[in-house]
C-alpha positions as CSV (number, residue, x, y, z in Angstrom):
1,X,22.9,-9.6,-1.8
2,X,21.7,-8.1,1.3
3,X,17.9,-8.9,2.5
4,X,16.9,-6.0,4.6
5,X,15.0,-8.3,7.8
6,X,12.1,-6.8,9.4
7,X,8.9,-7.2,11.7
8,X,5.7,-5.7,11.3
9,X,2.2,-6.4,14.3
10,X,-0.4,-7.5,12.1
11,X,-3.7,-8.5,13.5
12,X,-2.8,-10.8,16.4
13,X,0.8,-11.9,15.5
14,X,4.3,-10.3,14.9
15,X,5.1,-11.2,10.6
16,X,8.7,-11.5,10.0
17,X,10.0,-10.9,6.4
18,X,12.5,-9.6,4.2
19,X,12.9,-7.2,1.4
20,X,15.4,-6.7,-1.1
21,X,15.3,-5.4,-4.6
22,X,13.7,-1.9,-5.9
23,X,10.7,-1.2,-7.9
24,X,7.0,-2.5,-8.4
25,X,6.2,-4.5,-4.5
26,X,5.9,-8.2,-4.9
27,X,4.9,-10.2,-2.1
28,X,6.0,-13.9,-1.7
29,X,4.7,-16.7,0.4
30,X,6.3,-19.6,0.9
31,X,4.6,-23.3,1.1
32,X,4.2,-25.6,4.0
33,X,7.5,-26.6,5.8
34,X,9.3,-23.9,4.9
35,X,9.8,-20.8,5.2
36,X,11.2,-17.1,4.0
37,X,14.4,-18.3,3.1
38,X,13.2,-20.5,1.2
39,X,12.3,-17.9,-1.1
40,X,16.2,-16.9,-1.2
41,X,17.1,-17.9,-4.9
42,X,14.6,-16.6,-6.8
43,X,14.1,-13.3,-5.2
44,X,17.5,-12.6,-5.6
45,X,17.5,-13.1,-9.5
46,X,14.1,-10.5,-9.7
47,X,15.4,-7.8,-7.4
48,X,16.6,-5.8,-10.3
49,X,13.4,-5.1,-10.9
50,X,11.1,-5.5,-8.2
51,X,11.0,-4.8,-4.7
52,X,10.4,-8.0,-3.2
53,X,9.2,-9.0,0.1
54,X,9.3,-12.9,1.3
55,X,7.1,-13.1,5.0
56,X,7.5,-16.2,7.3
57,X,4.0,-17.7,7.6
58,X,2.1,-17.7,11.3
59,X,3.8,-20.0,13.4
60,X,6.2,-20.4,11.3
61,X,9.9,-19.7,11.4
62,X,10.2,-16.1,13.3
63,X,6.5,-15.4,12.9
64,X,4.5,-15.5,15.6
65,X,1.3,-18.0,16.3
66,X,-1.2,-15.7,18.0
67,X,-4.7,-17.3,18.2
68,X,-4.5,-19.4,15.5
69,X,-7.5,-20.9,13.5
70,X,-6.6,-24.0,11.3
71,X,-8.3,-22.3,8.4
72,X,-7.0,-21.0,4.7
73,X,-9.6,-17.3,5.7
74,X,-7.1,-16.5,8.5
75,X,-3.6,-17.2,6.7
76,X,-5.3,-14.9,3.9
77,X,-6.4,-12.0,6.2
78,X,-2.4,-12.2,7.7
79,X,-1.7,-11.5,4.0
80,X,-4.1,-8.9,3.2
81,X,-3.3,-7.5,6.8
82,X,0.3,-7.2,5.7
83,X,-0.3,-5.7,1.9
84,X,-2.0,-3.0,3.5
85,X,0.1,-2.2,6.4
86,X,3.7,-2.7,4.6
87,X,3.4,-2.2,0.8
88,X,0.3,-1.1,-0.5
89,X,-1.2,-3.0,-3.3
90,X,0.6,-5.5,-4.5
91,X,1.5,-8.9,-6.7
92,X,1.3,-11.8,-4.8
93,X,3.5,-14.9,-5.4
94,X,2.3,-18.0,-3.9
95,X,3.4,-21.8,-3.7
96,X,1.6,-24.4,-3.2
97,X,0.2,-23.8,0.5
98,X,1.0,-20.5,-0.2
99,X,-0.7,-20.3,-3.5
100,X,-3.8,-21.4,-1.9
101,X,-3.5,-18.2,0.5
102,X,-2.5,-16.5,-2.6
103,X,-6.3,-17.2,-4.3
104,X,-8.0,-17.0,-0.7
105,X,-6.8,-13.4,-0.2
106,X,-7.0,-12.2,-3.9
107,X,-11.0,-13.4,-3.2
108,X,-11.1,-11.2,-0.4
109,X,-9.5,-8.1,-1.6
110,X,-8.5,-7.5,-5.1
111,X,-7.7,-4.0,-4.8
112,X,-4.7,-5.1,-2.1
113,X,-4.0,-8.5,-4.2
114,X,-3.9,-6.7,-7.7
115,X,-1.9,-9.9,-9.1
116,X,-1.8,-13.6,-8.0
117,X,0.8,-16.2,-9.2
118,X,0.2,-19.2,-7.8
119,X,3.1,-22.5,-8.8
120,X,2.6,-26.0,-8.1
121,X,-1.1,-25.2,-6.2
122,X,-4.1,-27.2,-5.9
123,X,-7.9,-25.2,-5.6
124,X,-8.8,-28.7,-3.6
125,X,-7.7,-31.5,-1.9
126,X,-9.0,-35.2,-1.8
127,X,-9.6,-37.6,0.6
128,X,-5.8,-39.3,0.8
129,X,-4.2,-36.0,0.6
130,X,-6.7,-35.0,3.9
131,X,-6.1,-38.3,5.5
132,X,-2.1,-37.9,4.6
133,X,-2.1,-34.0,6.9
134,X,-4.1,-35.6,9.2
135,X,-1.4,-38.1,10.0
136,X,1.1,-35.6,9.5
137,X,-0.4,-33.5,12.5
138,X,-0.9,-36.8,14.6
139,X,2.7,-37.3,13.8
140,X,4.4,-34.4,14.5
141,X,2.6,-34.2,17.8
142,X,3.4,-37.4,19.1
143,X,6.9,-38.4,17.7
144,X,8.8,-35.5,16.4
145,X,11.7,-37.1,15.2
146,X,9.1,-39.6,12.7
147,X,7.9,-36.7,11.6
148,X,11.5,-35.3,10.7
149,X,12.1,-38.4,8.6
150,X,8.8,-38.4,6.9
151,X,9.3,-34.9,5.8
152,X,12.9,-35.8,4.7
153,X,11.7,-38.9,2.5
154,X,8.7,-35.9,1.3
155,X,11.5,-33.7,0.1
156,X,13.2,-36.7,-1.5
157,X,10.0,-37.2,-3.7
158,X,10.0,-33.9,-4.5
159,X,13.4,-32.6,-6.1
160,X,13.7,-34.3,-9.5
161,X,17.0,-32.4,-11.1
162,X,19.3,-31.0,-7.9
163,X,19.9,-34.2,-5.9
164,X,22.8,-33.1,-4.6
165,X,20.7,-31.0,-2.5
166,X,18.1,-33.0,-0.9
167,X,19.5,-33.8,2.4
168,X,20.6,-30.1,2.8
169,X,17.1,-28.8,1.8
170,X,15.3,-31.4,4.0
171,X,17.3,-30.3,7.1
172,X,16.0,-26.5,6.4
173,X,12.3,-27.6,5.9
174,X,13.0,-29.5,9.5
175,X,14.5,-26.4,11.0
176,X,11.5,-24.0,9.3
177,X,9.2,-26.6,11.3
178,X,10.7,-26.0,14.3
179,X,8.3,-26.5,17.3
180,X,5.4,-27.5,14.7
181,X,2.4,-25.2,16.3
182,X,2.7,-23.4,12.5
183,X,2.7,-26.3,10.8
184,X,-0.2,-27.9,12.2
185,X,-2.3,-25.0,11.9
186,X,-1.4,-24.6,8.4
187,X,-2.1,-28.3,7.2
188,X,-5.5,-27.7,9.5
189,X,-6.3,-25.1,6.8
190,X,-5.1,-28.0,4.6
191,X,-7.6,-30.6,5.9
192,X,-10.6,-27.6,5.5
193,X,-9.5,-27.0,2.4
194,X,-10.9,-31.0,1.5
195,X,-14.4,-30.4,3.4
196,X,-14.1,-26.9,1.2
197,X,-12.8,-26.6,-1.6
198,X,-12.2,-23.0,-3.6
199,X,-12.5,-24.6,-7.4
200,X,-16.2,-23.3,-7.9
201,X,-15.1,-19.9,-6.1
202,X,-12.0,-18.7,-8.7
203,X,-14.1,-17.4,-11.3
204,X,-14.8,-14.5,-8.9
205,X,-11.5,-13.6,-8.6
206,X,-10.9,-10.3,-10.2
207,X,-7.5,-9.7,-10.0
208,X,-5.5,-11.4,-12.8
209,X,-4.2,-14.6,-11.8
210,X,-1.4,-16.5,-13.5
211,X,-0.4,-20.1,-12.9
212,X,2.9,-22.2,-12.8
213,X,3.4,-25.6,-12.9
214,X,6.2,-27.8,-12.7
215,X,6.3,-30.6,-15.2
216,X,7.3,-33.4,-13.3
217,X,5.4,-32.5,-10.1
218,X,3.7,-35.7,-9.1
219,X,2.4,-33.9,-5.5
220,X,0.3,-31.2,-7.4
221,X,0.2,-33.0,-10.4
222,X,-1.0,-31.5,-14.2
223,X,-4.7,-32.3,-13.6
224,X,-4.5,-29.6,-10.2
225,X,-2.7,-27.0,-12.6
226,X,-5.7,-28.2,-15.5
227,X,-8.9,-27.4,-12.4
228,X,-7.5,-23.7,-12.0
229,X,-7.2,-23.0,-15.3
230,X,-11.2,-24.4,-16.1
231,X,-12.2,-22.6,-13.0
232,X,-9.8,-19.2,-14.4
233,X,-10.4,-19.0,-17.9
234,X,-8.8,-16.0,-18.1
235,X,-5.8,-16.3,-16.1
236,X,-2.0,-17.3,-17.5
237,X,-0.4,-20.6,-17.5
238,X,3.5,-21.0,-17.4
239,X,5.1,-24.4,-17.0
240,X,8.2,-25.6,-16.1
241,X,10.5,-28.1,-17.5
242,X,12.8,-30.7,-15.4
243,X,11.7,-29.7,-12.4
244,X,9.4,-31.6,-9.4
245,X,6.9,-30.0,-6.8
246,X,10.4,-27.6,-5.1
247,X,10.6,-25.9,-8.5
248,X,13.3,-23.4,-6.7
249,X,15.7,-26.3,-5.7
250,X,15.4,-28.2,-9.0
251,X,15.6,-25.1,-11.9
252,X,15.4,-21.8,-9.8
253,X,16.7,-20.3,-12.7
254,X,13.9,-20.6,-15.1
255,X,11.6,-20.5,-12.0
256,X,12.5,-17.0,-11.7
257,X,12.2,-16.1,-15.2
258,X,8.8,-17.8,-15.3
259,X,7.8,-15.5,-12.5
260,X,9.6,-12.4,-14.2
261,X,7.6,-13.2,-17.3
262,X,4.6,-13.3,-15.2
263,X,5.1,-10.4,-13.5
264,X,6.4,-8.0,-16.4
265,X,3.4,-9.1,-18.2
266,X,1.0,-7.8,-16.2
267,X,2.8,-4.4,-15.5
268,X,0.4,-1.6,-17.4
């Protein structure tokens, strides 16, 4: 299937995405490590009926980094700045990190975010999980090639189902790394993320919001999934089975028909 690759100057930095499919605009956004591709699978099996538009992160991939700011407010004005530039209001689908940008932007501007599906996302994050970007950061500016193997043994943990994949999937999330600068900012956002947390700011979300979780995640385990539905009453929940925190490597089937369900509930 062909994914039509453009750029668009948004704000201080040059997006990179891709589009494919026809219909209603759904935006995805892709978590930390990776990138557009990674978005590949599952766009793929939805672009009968959606027009769907994956977007390389600042800094990451072939985004640029502009001036960046270490915080979750910028990486959701870079969406909002793209909704309203490229498609117009739109559904937004986020994981993990880009769940979390997902929720930040929908907060900002529910008119432009007029659905948010966020899978395998946390609202906060604790102590160990700060400590563990922290390190990352200290990492991946210092010794590179640790950081490469750390990230491999991450991806490891998270595939459950598709082993056969791992080491091919770990050498992408290196490549989407690339010179880091993205990556550091966005696990800085990370880190603020711990000093501020969104949980007591969802309820004022009023876009509809639906979440996914992945049964077997044990990095944004049920308890995350079980905060954003407290904090969202009102919003969906979808789970699912056999599959670890990279839900589109371990069942991107059902991944996709969870987000088709999602979406096509939602459509007035």
């Amino acid at each position: 299937m062909q994914h039509e690759k453009n750029n668009v100057s948004v704000g201080d930095i040059d997006i990179s995405y891709t589009q494919v499919g026809s219909g209603p605009a759904v935006v995805f956004i892709h978590g930390l490590a990776e990138d557009k591709s990674s978005w590949n699978a599952i766009v793929e099996q939805l672009a009968g009926s959606f027009t769907c538009y994956s977007v390389d992160l600042r800094g990451h991939a072939e985004t640029t980094l502009g001036n960046p700011q270490g915080s979750v407010s910028q990486l959701a004005d870079d969406l909002i700045g793209f909704v309203k530039t490229v498609t117009g209001p739109a559904a937004c689908v986020g994981y993990s990190l880009g769940g979390v940008i997902v929720l930040a932007a929908a907060l900002k501007s529910p008119v432009l975010i007029k659905h948010a599906i966020v899978a395998g996302t946390s609202s906060k994050v604790g102590r160990a999980a700060q400590q563990f970007f922290r390190e990352r950061i200290e990492l991946l500016k210092t010794d590179p090639f640790s950081f490469a193997g750390e990230l491999s043994k991450d991806t490891d943990a998270q595939i459950i189902q598709a082993r056969d994949m791992v080491d091919q999937v770990a050498l992408k999330r290196v490549a989407a790394v690339g010179k880091g600068a993205g990556y550091i900012n966005a696990a800085q956002a990370m880190v603020g993320l711990g000093d501020a947390p969104m949980t007591e700011q969802l309820g004022a979300i009023l876009s509809p919001v639906d979440i996914i979780h992945a049964d077997r995640d044990v990095f944004c385990p049920a308890k995350a999934a079980d905060m954003l539905k407290e904090a969202m009453p009102n919003a969906g929940y979808y789970e699912v089975a056999g599959a670890g925190h990279l839900m589109s490597v371990d069942q991107p089937a059902l991944y996709a028909q969870t987000i088709d369900a999602a979406l096509t509930a939602r459509i007035s």
